Short mmCIF file of C-alpha atoms and ligand atoms in Angstrom, two decimals:
data_model
loop_
_atom_site.label_atom_id
_atom_site.label_comp_id
_atom_site.label_asym_id
_atom_site.label_seq_id
_atom_site.Cartn_x
_atom_site.Cartn_y
_atom_site.Cartn_z
CA MET A 1105 -2.40 24.59 14.24
CA SER A 1106 0.63 22.67 15.41
CA SER A 1107 3.92 24.47 15.98
CA ASP A 1108 5.86 21.43 14.77
CA LEU A 1109 5.60 21.57 11.00
CA SER A 1110 6.26 17.84 10.62
CA THR A 1111 2.87 17.03 12.14
CA LEU A 1112 0.92 19.15 9.66
CA SER A 1113 -1.37 17.43 7.20
CA ILE A 1114 -0.51 18.01 3.55
CA THR A 1115 -3.64 20.12 3.18
CA GLU A 1116 -2.63 22.36 6.11
CA ALA A 1117 0.98 22.64 4.95
CA ALA A 1118 -0.10 23.50 1.39
CA LYS A 1119 -2.27 26.32 2.73
CA MET A 1120 0.59 27.74 4.79
CA LEU A 1121 2.98 27.43 1.85
CA ALA A 1122 0.52 29.23 -0.42
CA ALA A 1123 0.12 32.02 2.16
CA LYS A 1124 3.96 32.20 2.41
CA GLU A 1125 3.75 31.58 6.17
CA ILE A 1126 6.31 28.80 5.82
CA SER A 1127 8.75 27.64 3.14
CA ALA A 1128 9.33 24.21 1.67
CA VAL A 1129 12.79 24.32 3.25
CA ASP A 1130 11.20 24.83 6.71
CA LEU A 1131 8.94 21.82 6.10
CA ALA A 1132 11.77 19.64 4.85
CA ARG A 1133 13.91 20.56 7.86
CA ALA A 1134 11.08 19.70 10.25
CA CYS A 1135 10.88 16.21 8.73
CA ILE A 1136 14.66 15.79 8.75
CA THR A 1137 14.67 16.62 12.49
CA GLN A 1138 12.10 13.88 13.13
CA ILE A 1139 14.05 11.43 10.97
CA GLU A 1140 17.24 12.14 12.89
CA LYS A 1141 15.38 11.59 16.15
CA LYS A 1142 13.39 8.47 15.28
CA ASN A 1143 14.61 6.57 12.26
CA LYS A 1144 17.39 4.75 14.06
CA SER A 1145 14.95 2.89 16.26
CA LEU A 1146 11.99 2.66 13.85
CA ASN A 1147 14.02 1.71 10.72
CA ALA A 1148 11.38 3.24 8.44
CA TYR A 1149 13.84 4.65 5.92
CA LEU A 1150 16.49 2.50 4.25
CA GLU A 1151 18.05 5.65 2.83
CA VAL A 1152 17.49 9.30 3.58
CA PHE A 1153 18.37 11.39 0.54
CA ASP A 1154 21.28 13.81 0.75
CA ASP A 1155 19.66 16.57 -1.33
CA ILE A 1156 16.36 17.12 0.50
CA GLU A 1157 17.01 20.77 1.22
CA ALA A 1158 18.16 21.38 -2.35
CA GLN A 1159 14.92 19.85 -3.65
CA ALA A 1160 12.94 22.02 -1.24
CA LYS A 1161 14.80 25.14 -2.42
CA VAL A 1162 13.81 24.36 -6.01
CA ALA A 1163 10.18 24.03 -4.87
CA ASP A 1164 10.41 27.40 -3.08
CA GLU A 1165 11.80 28.98 -6.25
CA ARG A 1166 8.98 27.52 -8.35
CA HIS A 1167 6.56 28.88 -5.80
CA MET A 1168 8.16 32.34 -5.95
CA LYS A 1169 7.71 32.31 -9.71
CA GLY A 1170 3.98 31.95 -9.15
CA GLU A 1171 3.53 28.22 -9.63
CA SER A 1172 0.89 26.66 -7.47
CA SER A 1173 0.14 23.01 -6.95
CA PRO A 1174 -1.07 21.41 -3.72
CA LEU A 1175 2.02 19.20 -3.58
CA LEU A 1176 4.60 21.89 -4.42
CA GLY A 1177 7.17 21.68 -1.62
CA ILE A 1178 5.46 18.81 0.24
CA PRO A 1179 7.95 16.26 1.65
CA LEU A 1180 7.02 12.66 0.84
CA ALA A 1181 8.54 9.23 1.49
CA VAL A 1182 8.78 6.63 -1.29
CA LYS A 1183 8.64 2.85 -0.96
CA ASP A 1184 11.85 1.14 -2.06
CA ASN A 1185 10.20 -0.63 -5.02
CA ILE A 1186 9.42 2.59 -6.92
CA LEU A 1187 12.16 3.82 -9.26
CA ILE A 1188 13.64 7.30 -8.93
CA LYS A 1189 16.21 8.03 -11.64
CA GLY A 1190 19.78 8.01 -10.35
CA ARG A 1191 18.73 6.60 -6.97
CA ARG A 1192 19.16 3.15 -5.57
CA ALA A 1193 16.11 0.88 -5.51
CA SER A 1194 16.40 -2.49 -3.82
CA ALA A 1195 12.84 -3.66 -3.03
CA ALA A 1196 14.49 -4.42 0.35
CA SER A 1197 16.31 -7.36 -1.26
CA LYS A 1198 19.98 -8.35 -1.22
CA ILE A 1199 19.65 -9.31 -4.87
CA LEU A 1200 19.14 -5.66 -5.82
CA GLU A 1201 21.51 -4.06 -3.31
CA GLY A 1202 23.47 -1.40 -5.16
CA TYR A 1203 21.10 -1.28 -8.15
CA VAL A 1204 20.61 2.29 -9.40
CA SER A 1205 17.46 3.24 -11.34
CA THR A 1206 17.97 4.46 -14.88
CA TYR A 1207 14.57 6.14 -15.18
CA ASP A 1208 11.73 7.61 -13.15
CA ALA A 1209 8.59 5.61 -12.49
CA THR A 1210 5.62 7.45 -13.99
CA VAL A 1211 4.25 8.16 -10.49
CA ILE A 1212 7.61 9.75 -9.59
CA LYS A 1213 7.68 11.81 -12.76
CA LYS A 1214 4.20 13.09 -11.98
CA LEU A 1215 5.14 13.94 -8.38
CA LYS A 1216 8.30 15.71 -9.57
CA ASP A 1217 6.17 17.77 -11.97
CA ALA A 1218 3.86 18.58 -9.03
CA GLY A 1219 6.89 19.75 -7.03
CA ALA A 1220 6.94 17.14 -4.25
CA VAL A 1221 10.17 16.77 -2.25
CA PHE A 1222 11.42 13.20 -1.83
CA LEU A 1223 12.83 12.45 1.61
CA GLY A 1224 14.10 8.93 1.06
CA ARG A 1225 13.24 5.34 0.27
CA THR A 1226 11.35 3.33 2.81
CA ASN A 1227 11.68 -0.18 4.15
CA MET A 1228 9.33 -2.95 3.01
CA ASP A 1229 8.95 -6.69 2.91
CA GLU A 1230 11.39 -8.03 0.32
CA PHE A 1231 9.78 -7.56 -3.13
CA ALA A 1232 6.59 -6.60 -1.22
CA HIS A 1233 6.08 -10.18 -0.05
CA GLY A 1234 4.56 -9.91 3.39
CA SER A 1235 2.22 -8.27 5.87
CA SER A 1236 4.65 -7.03 8.50
CA THR A 1237 7.87 -5.62 6.95
CA GLU A 1238 9.72 -8.37 8.81
CA ASN A 1239 10.69 -9.98 5.49
CA SER A 1240 13.00 -7.08 4.61
CA ALA A 1241 16.63 -8.05 4.07
CA PHE A 1242 17.50 -4.94 6.07
CA GLY A 1243 15.73 -5.64 9.35
CA PRO A 1244 12.14 -5.02 10.44
CA THR A 1245 10.46 -1.64 10.77
CA LYS A 1246 8.77 -0.92 14.10
CA ASN A 1247 5.27 0.43 14.66
CA PRO A 1248 5.47 4.00 16.05
CA HIS A 1249 2.39 3.31 18.23
CA ASP A 1250 4.15 0.42 19.98
CA GLU A 1251 7.70 -0.40 19.02
CA SER A 1252 7.33 -4.03 20.04
CA ARG A 1253 4.84 -4.44 17.17
CA VAL A 1254 5.02 -4.52 13.38
CA PRO A 1255 3.81 -1.56 11.31
CA GLY A 1256 2.15 -3.94 8.86
CA GLY A 1257 3.39 -4.67 5.40
CA SER A 1258 4.56 -4.63 2.89
CA SER A 1259 4.62 -0.79 2.81
CA GLY A 1260 5.50 -0.69 6.53
CA GLY A 1261 8.37 1.78 6.17
CA SER A 1262 6.15 4.28 4.35
CA ALA A 1263 3.40 3.89 6.97
CA ALA A 1264 5.78 4.22 9.93
CA ALA A 1265 7.41 7.31 8.34
CA VAL A 1266 4.06 9.11 8.07
CA ALA A 1267 2.77 7.91 11.46
CA ALA A 1268 5.96 9.15 13.17
CA SER A 1269 5.89 12.56 11.41
CA MET A 1270 9.01 11.67 9.43
CA ALA A 1271 7.08 12.54 6.22
CA LEU A 1272 3.80 14.32 5.49
CA GLY A 1273 2.66 11.53 3.19
CA ALA A 1274 4.07 8.56 1.34
CA LEU A 1275 3.76 6.27 -1.64
CA GLY A 1276 3.21 2.59 -1.15
CA THR A 1277 2.25 -0.28 -3.41
CA ASP A 1278 -0.61 -2.72 -2.87
CA THR A 1279 -0.76 -6.18 -4.43
CA GLY A 1280 -2.91 -7.83 -1.76
CA GLY A 1281 -3.31 -5.16 0.91
CA SER A 1282 0.13 -3.64 1.35
CA ILE A 1283 -1.13 -0.07 1.54
CA ARG A 1284 -4.38 -0.65 3.44
CA GLU A 1285 -3.06 -3.05 6.08
CA PRO A 1286 -0.14 -0.87 7.27
CA ALA A 1287 -2.52 2.11 7.14
CA SER A 1288 -4.79 0.18 9.51
CA PHE A 1289 -1.97 -0.78 11.92
CA CYS A 1290 -0.45 2.73 11.93
CA GLY A 1291 -3.64 4.83 12.15
CA LEU A 1292 -3.47 6.27 8.62
CA VAL A 1293 -5.56 6.54 5.48
CA GLY A 1294 -4.39 4.18 2.71
CA LEU A 1295 -5.82 3.90 -0.80
CA LYS A 1296 -5.47 1.04 -3.28
CA PRO A 1297 -6.70 2.64 -6.51
CA THR A 1298 -8.77 0.93 -9.22
CA TYR A 1299 -6.53 -1.42 -11.20
CA GLY A 1300 -5.15 0.70 -14.04
CA ALA A 1301 -5.97 4.08 -12.49
CA VAL A 1302 -2.30 4.61 -11.67
CA SER A 1303 0.53 3.64 -14.04
CA ARG A 1304 2.70 0.70 -12.98
CA SER A 1305 5.61 1.83 -15.15
CA GLY A 1306 8.71 1.95 -12.97
CA LEU A 1307 7.35 -0.14 -10.10
CA ILE A 1308 9.36 -3.28 -9.34
CA ALA A 1309 6.65 -5.76 -10.31
CA MET A 1310 5.21 -8.30 -7.89
CA GLY A 1311 1.90 -9.51 -9.37
CA SER A 1312 1.24 -7.56 -12.55
CA SER A 1313 -2.52 -8.17 -12.61
CA LEU A 1314 -2.80 -7.10 -8.95
CA ASP A 1315 -0.27 -4.30 -8.31
CA GLN A 1316 -1.22 -0.66 -7.83
CA ALA A 1317 0.71 2.24 -6.30
CA GLY A 1318 -1.16 4.59 -3.99
CA PRO A 1319 -0.98 7.01 -1.09
CA LEU A 1320 -0.53 6.60 2.66
CA ALA A 1321 -1.54 9.80 4.41
CA GLN A 1322 -2.88 11.29 7.63
CA THR A 1323 -6.24 12.33 6.19
CA VAL A 1324 -8.62 11.44 3.38
CA ALA A 1325 -8.10 14.87 1.80
CA ASP A 1326 -4.33 14.27 1.74
CA ALA A 1327 -4.74 10.83 0.17
CA GLU A 1328 -6.97 12.37 -2.48
CA LEU A 1329 -4.36 15.05 -3.29
CA ILE A 1330 -1.65 12.43 -3.83
CA PHE A 1331 -3.98 10.16 -5.82
CA ASN A 1332 -4.99 13.06 -8.11
CA ALA A 1333 -1.33 13.83 -8.72
CA ILE A 1334 -0.33 10.28 -9.69
CA ARG A 1335 -3.41 8.97 -11.50
CA GLY A 1336 -3.95 8.86 -15.27
CA GLN A 1337 -3.46 6.88 -18.43
CA ASP A 1338 0.16 6.32 -19.40
CA PRO A 1339 1.55 5.20 -22.75
CA LEU A 1340 4.20 3.27 -20.80
CA ASP A 1341 1.58 1.03 -19.14
CA SER A 1342 -0.95 -0.48 -21.53
CA THR A 1343 -3.18 -1.56 -18.63
CA SER A 1344 -3.58 2.02 -17.41
CA ILE A 1345 -6.91 3.75 -17.96
CA GLY A 1346 -8.09 7.34 -18.20
CA GLU A 1347 -10.36 9.14 -15.77
CA ALA A 1348 -13.38 9.14 -18.04
CA PHE A 1349 -13.35 5.36 -18.38
CA TYR A 1350 -15.92 4.53 -15.71
CA PRO A 1351 -19.30 6.21 -15.20
CA LYS A 1352 -19.47 8.37 -12.09
CA ARG A 1353 -21.95 7.63 -9.30
CA VAL A 1354 -23.81 10.36 -7.50
CA GLU A 1355 -25.71 8.80 -4.57
CA LYS A 1356 -23.36 7.31 -1.96
CA LYS A 1357 -25.54 6.32 0.89
CA LYS A 1358 -25.72 2.52 0.91
CA ILE A 1359 -23.08 0.48 2.73
CA GLY A 1360 -23.09 -3.28 2.15
CA VAL A 1361 -21.67 -5.46 4.91
CA PRO A 1362 -20.80 -9.13 4.22
CA ARG A 1363 -21.34 -10.18 7.85
CA HIS A 1364 -21.00 -13.85 6.93
CA LEU A 1365 -17.26 -13.17 6.53
CA LEU A 1366 -16.96 -11.78 10.04
CA LYS A 1367 -18.15 -14.81 11.98
CA GLU A 1368 -14.76 -16.37 12.58
CA GLY A 1369 -11.19 -15.27 13.03
CA VAL A 1370 -11.84 -11.57 13.67
CA ASP A 1371 -10.58 -10.08 16.91
CA PRO A 1372 -13.65 -9.21 19.08
CA ASP A 1373 -12.37 -5.68 19.83
CA VAL A 1374 -11.86 -5.03 16.11
CA LEU A 1375 -15.39 -6.24 15.46
CA LYS A 1376 -16.80 -4.02 18.20
CA THR A 1377 -15.03 -0.96 16.79
CA PHE A 1378 -16.24 -1.86 13.31
CA GLU A 1379 -19.89 -2.14 14.40
CA ALA A 1380 -19.64 1.12 16.37
CA THR A 1381 -18.28 2.89 13.28
CA LEU A 1382 -21.12 1.54 11.15
CA ALA A 1383 -23.61 2.72 13.77
CA THR A 1384 -22.25 6.27 13.65
CA LEU A 1385 -22.40 6.22 9.86
CA ALA A 1386 -26.02 5.08 10.10
CA LEU A 1387 -26.72 8.13 12.27
CA GLN A 1388 -25.29 10.27 9.46
CA GLY A 1389 -27.89 8.88 7.08
CA TYR A 1390 -26.05 5.91 5.60
CA GLU A 1391 -28.09 2.79 5.11
CA ILE A 1392 -26.40 -0.42 6.31
CA ILE A 1393 -27.38 -3.45 4.26
CA ASP A 1394 -26.37 -7.08 4.75
CA ILE A 1395 -24.88 -8.56 1.58
CA GLU A 1396 -23.54 -11.97 0.60
CA LEU A 1397 -20.26 -12.52 -1.23
CA PRO A 1398 -20.19 -16.33 -1.29
CA SER A 1399 -16.86 -16.61 -3.12
CA ALA A 1400 -15.08 -14.11 -0.86
CA ALA A 1401 -14.28 -16.96 1.52
CA LEU A 1402 -12.09 -18.34 -1.29
CA ALA A 1403 -10.31 -15.06 -1.97
CA LEU A 1404 -7.27 -15.77 0.17
CA ALA A 1405 -6.69 -19.19 -1.42
CA VAL A 1406 -7.17 -17.74 -4.91
CA TYR A 1407 -4.76 -14.90 -4.17
CA TYR A 1408 -2.10 -17.25 -2.82
CA VAL A 1409 -2.19 -19.19 -6.11
CA ILE A 1410 -2.39 -16.30 -8.59
CA MET A 1411 0.05 -13.98 -6.80
CA PRO A 1412 2.94 -16.51 -6.54
CA ALA A 1413 2.36 -17.54 -10.17
CA GLU A 1414 2.89 -13.93 -11.22
CA VAL A 1415 5.75 -13.50 -8.74
CA SER A 1416 7.58 -16.49 -10.20
CA SER A 1417 7.34 -14.98 -13.70
CA ASN A 1418 8.20 -11.43 -12.69
CA LEU A 1419 11.18 -12.45 -10.57
CA ALA A 1420 12.69 -14.56 -13.36
CA ARG A 1421 14.40 -11.38 -14.57
CA PHE A 1422 16.68 -11.36 -11.52
CA ASP A 1423 19.19 -13.75 -12.98
CA GLY A 1424 22.51 -12.25 -11.94
CA VAL A 1425 23.08 -10.96 -15.46
CA ARG A 1426 20.84 -7.97 -15.85
CA TYR A 1427 20.38 -6.35 -12.44
CA GLY A 1428 22.11 -6.14 -9.09
CA LEU A 1429 23.86 -9.10 -7.48
CA SER A 1430 25.89 -11.43 -9.72
CA LEU A 1431 27.59 -14.52 -8.28
CA ALA A 1432 29.65 -17.04 -10.24
CA GLY A 1433 28.75 -20.73 -10.04
CA ASN A 1434 30.45 -23.43 -12.10
CA SER A 1435 28.14 -23.15 -15.13
CA GLN A 1436 25.61 -20.68 -16.50
CA TRP A 1437 22.85 -22.48 -14.55
CA GLY A 1438 25.18 -22.47 -11.58
CA ASP A 1439 25.45 -18.67 -11.82
CA TYR A 1440 21.66 -18.34 -11.79
CA ALA A 1441 21.25 -20.76 -8.90
CA LYS A 1442 23.96 -19.18 -6.80
CA THR A 1443 22.79 -15.60 -7.42
CA ARG A 1444 19.12 -16.37 -6.81
CA GLY A 1445 19.75 -18.76 -3.93
CA THR A 1446 21.92 -16.20 -2.16
CA GLY A 1447 20.16 -12.99 -3.19
CA PHE A 1448 16.54 -13.92 -2.47
CA GLY A 1449 15.35 -14.30 1.11
CA PRO A 1450 13.32 -17.29 2.36
CA GLU A 1451 9.81 -15.85 1.73
CA VAL A 1452 10.71 -14.84 -1.83
CA ARG A 1453 12.11 -18.31 -2.53
CA ARG A 1454 8.95 -19.88 -1.07
CA ARG A 1455 6.76 -17.85 -3.42
CA VAL A 1456 8.89 -18.47 -6.50
CA MET A 1457 8.70 -22.22 -5.81
CA LEU A 1458 4.95 -22.15 -5.13
CA GLY A 1459 4.33 -20.09 -8.26
CA THR A 1460 6.45 -22.31 -10.45
CA TYR A 1461 4.59 -25.34 -9.07
CA VAL A 1462 1.06 -23.99 -9.74
CA LEU A 1463 2.08 -23.05 -13.29
CA SER A 1464 3.80 -26.36 -14.07
CA SER A 1465 2.15 -28.41 -16.83
CA GLY A 1466 0.95 -31.19 -14.51
CA TYR A 1467 -0.71 -28.86 -12.00
CA TYR A 1468 -1.73 -25.83 -14.03
CA ASP A 1469 -5.37 -26.92 -14.44
CA ALA A 1470 -5.70 -28.01 -10.82
CA TYR A 1471 -4.40 -24.76 -9.31
CA TYR A 1472 -3.83 -21.78 -11.58
CA GLY A 1473 -6.70 -22.63 -13.93
CA LYS A 1474 -9.17 -23.11 -11.05
CA ALA A 1475 -7.99 -19.94 -9.35
CA THR A 1476 -8.67 -17.86 -12.46
CA ILE A 1477 -12.21 -19.27 -12.61
CA ALA A 1478 -12.81 -18.45 -8.94
CA ARG A 1479 -11.37 -14.98 -9.55
CA ALA A 1480 -13.92 -14.36 -12.31
CA MET A 1481 -16.74 -15.53 -9.98
CA LEU A 1482 -15.54 -13.19 -7.27
CA ARG A 1483 -15.41 -10.30 -9.69
CA ALA A 1484 -19.00 -10.95 -10.78
CA GLU A 1485 -20.22 -11.20 -7.17
CA VAL A 1486 -18.57 -7.91 -6.20
CA ARG A 1487 -19.94 -6.22 -9.31
CA ASN A 1488 -23.47 -7.47 -8.57
CA ALA A 1489 -23.24 -6.39 -4.94
CA LEU A 1490 -22.10 -2.92 -6.00
CA GLU A 1491 -25.20 -2.57 -8.11
CA ILE A 1492 -27.25 -2.78 -4.91
CA VAL A 1493 -24.94 -0.86 -2.56
CA ASP A 1494 -22.45 1.98 -3.12
CA VAL A 1495 -19.61 0.60 -1.03
CA ILE A 1496 -18.75 -2.64 0.76
CA ALA A 1497 -17.40 -2.34 4.32
CA THR A 1498 -15.25 -4.78 6.32
CA PRO A 1499 -12.49 -4.28 8.87
CA SER A 1500 -9.21 -3.66 6.99
CA ALA A 1501 -7.47 -6.41 8.94
CA PRO A 1502 -8.76 -9.07 11.36
CA SER A 1503 -6.58 -7.83 14.24
CA PRO A 1504 -4.49 -4.88 15.43
CA ALA A 1505 -0.74 -4.95 14.71
CA PRO A 1506 0.86 -8.24 15.82
CA ARG A 1507 4.06 -8.33 17.84
CA ILE A 1508 7.37 -8.47 16.00
CA GLY A 1509 8.21 -12.16 15.60
CA GLU A 1510 4.67 -13.37 16.38
CA ASN A 1511 3.96 -14.74 12.89
CA ILE A 1512 7.39 -15.00 11.37
CA SER A 1513 7.72 -18.77 11.63
CA ASN A 1514 4.10 -19.35 10.60
CA PRO A 1515 3.56 -18.12 7.03
CA LEU A 1516 -0.10 -19.19 7.04
CA ALA A 1517 -0.87 -17.01 10.08
CA MET A 1518 0.86 -14.15 8.27
CA TYR A 1519 -1.18 -14.77 5.10
CA LEU A 1520 -4.42 -14.70 7.12
CA LEU A 1521 -3.86 -11.01 7.88
CA ASP A 1522 -4.74 -10.36 4.22
CA ILE A 1523 -8.17 -11.96 4.46
CA PHE A 1524 -10.13 -8.73 3.86
CA THR A 1525 -7.75 -6.92 1.53
CA VAL A 1526 -6.93 -9.39 -1.27
CA THR A 1527 -10.42 -9.35 -2.81
CA ALA A 1528 -10.08 -5.79 -4.16
CA ASN A 1529 -6.79 -6.71 -5.87
CA LEU A 1530 -8.30 -9.83 -7.44
CA THR A 1531 -11.32 -7.87 -8.72
CA GLY A 1532 -9.52 -4.60 -9.53
CA ASN A 1533 -11.90 -2.49 -7.42
CA PRO A 1534 -10.60 0.55 -5.52
CA ALA A 1535 -10.48 0.17 -1.72
CA ILE A 1536 -9.50 2.48 1.11
CA SER A 1537 -8.61 1.97 4.77
CA ILE A 1538 -9.73 4.70 7.19
CA PRO A 1539 -8.81 4.83 10.91
CA MET A 1540 -11.85 3.67 12.90
CA GLY A 1541 -10.47 3.84 16.43
CA ASN A 1542 -8.06 2.11 18.77
CA VAL A 1543 -8.04 -1.15 20.68
CA LEU A 1544 -6.10 -1.52 23.91
CA ARG A 1545 -3.32 -4.10 24.14
CA ASP A 1546 -0.95 -4.19 27.13
CA GLY A 1547 -1.87 -0.63 28.01
CA LYS A 1548 -1.15 0.68 24.50
CA ALA A 1549 -3.76 2.11 22.14
CA LEU A 1550 -3.35 0.34 18.80
CA PRO A 1551 -5.09 1.79 15.73
CA VAL A 1552 -7.44 -0.28 13.58
CA GLY A 1553 -9.00 0.58 10.23
CA ILE A 1554 -12.26 0.14 8.37
CA GLN A 1555 -12.06 -0.78 4.68
CA PHE A 1556 -14.47 0.48 2.04
CA THR A 1557 -14.51 -1.01 -1.46
CA ALA A 1558 -16.28 0.79 -4.33
CA ALA A 1559 -17.11 0.16 -7.99
CA HIS A 1560 -14.28 0.41 -10.53
CA GLY A 1561 -13.33 4.06 -11.00
CA ASP A 1562 -15.33 5.26 -8.01
CA GLU A 1563 -12.48 6.56 -5.86
CA SER A 1564 -14.56 9.70 -5.31
CA GLY A 1565 -17.17 7.53 -3.55
CA LEU A 1566 -14.42 6.21 -1.26
CA PHE A 1567 -13.21 9.71 -0.45
CA ALA A 1568 -16.78 10.80 0.32
CA ILE A 1569 -17.53 7.99 2.76
CA GLY A 1570 -13.97 8.13 4.09
CA THR A 1571 -14.50 11.79 4.95
CA SER A 1572 -17.72 10.91 6.80
CA ALA A 1573 -16.01 8.14 8.79
CA GLU A 1574 -13.06 10.40 9.56
CA ALA A 1575 -15.32 13.23 10.73
CA GLU A 1576 -16.86 10.85 13.28
CA LYS A 1577 -13.43 10.05 14.69
CA LYS A 1578 -12.58 13.74 15.08
CA LEU A 1579 -15.79 14.33 17.06
CA GLU A 1580 -14.99 11.61 19.60
N1 LIG B 2189 0.45 -9.33 2.43
C1 LIG B 2189 0.23 -9.69 1.06
C2 LIG B 2189 1.27 -10.66 0.61
O1 LIG B 2189 2.05 -11.05 1.41
C3 LIG B 2189 0.15 -8.48 0.21
C4 LIG B 2189 1.44 -7.96 -0.23
C5 LIG B 2189 1.31 -6.73 -1.05
O2 LIG B 2189 0.23 -6.17 -1.18
N2 LIG B 2189 2.41 -6.34 -1.67
O3 LIG B 2189 1.35 -11.03 -0.52
#
């Protein structure tokens, strides 16, 4: 076991806490030391909380009184679009700078009940719009594996914090891949739960039919611990669903691979690592089956119509009256225009304009209407495929982490990074990214991930296959 407590997995730390070998204060201090050493250059945290040790002391007291929960005293990082009462939350946007949350998101309330210690709020693409964390109004986050590269996005701050031992685990949000893609680029496990498995109450909304909060962690077991703590039906989110909603599957031995999606645009080293991982899973008794998802080739286009439509509606609330920044123009409309024009960054403005366009009366049928039809087709195809196989496997992203600045002036290249992740958001299925190895770039080993998608409600299937894939990596 490591002597530096910050590098412990949650599972290891929880064991040591339970055996009273360490205290929550020791753990918190170990993370603070790493933060002091690394955050300046990595820019993973936008704010490090001033009461971390006090929170840890409370956890130690609860522990002394005999309470036990696997997350009691575990230090976690929280993405800056998840509300913590009395704390600032900015979604990495100038328009929300200085905004203070008036209530706890349900996921936060659940983690507080479980005794987690919150270290701070982490950097992200503004309003979660992006795949690199370069769209933050507060500067990019760097990838701890190679600081000239992005950590992925939009939950890049959370991923970098965990990968650099500045937190034992973290919360992210995933609208089109924002947990799984940074997990892939930073060598972590990242889970996008089934739509509705985790309450969205208290998340700063991006695309309400797509958003889910979930864990970024070092191991599958850790991701499962966080997921179990945050999941569940919530009266504050009418789209949330209970655990018993979906039938459970028992047999988990068939992996479907849509190889027709891998013919173009995937980095050859990523592909090689992916095939090698499948081969080792086959040796463990998994059956690898070719499947077809004909509409999956449309997923990216569908996502980039539906998501901006929902973004344009959700972001209408930032009007300079109700939250955050408020600038005076020379009329009421002038106030809106000035506040929104100044407060939103360029990518957010692009999406609001795109979304407004696809929803406008003249173009609704041509874009938004068509996209919803294609979304339904995709959902049916994935459901049918998951009647034949237990999980669907693809790489999590088509490449390892790009360099900082590489895609910033080419939004389409940036959007292409989401090619494998958006489908699960459109269909509501749970999906997980598991480290599958490294590829070498300029002498640096860059992590890449394999994504598994399961039937609605079958997170346990993802944890099972994730554990098998992870075990292979440990043997290497
Ligand atoms: N990269 C995707 C986008 O830019 C996904 C973002 C997310 O999941 N929040 O929209």
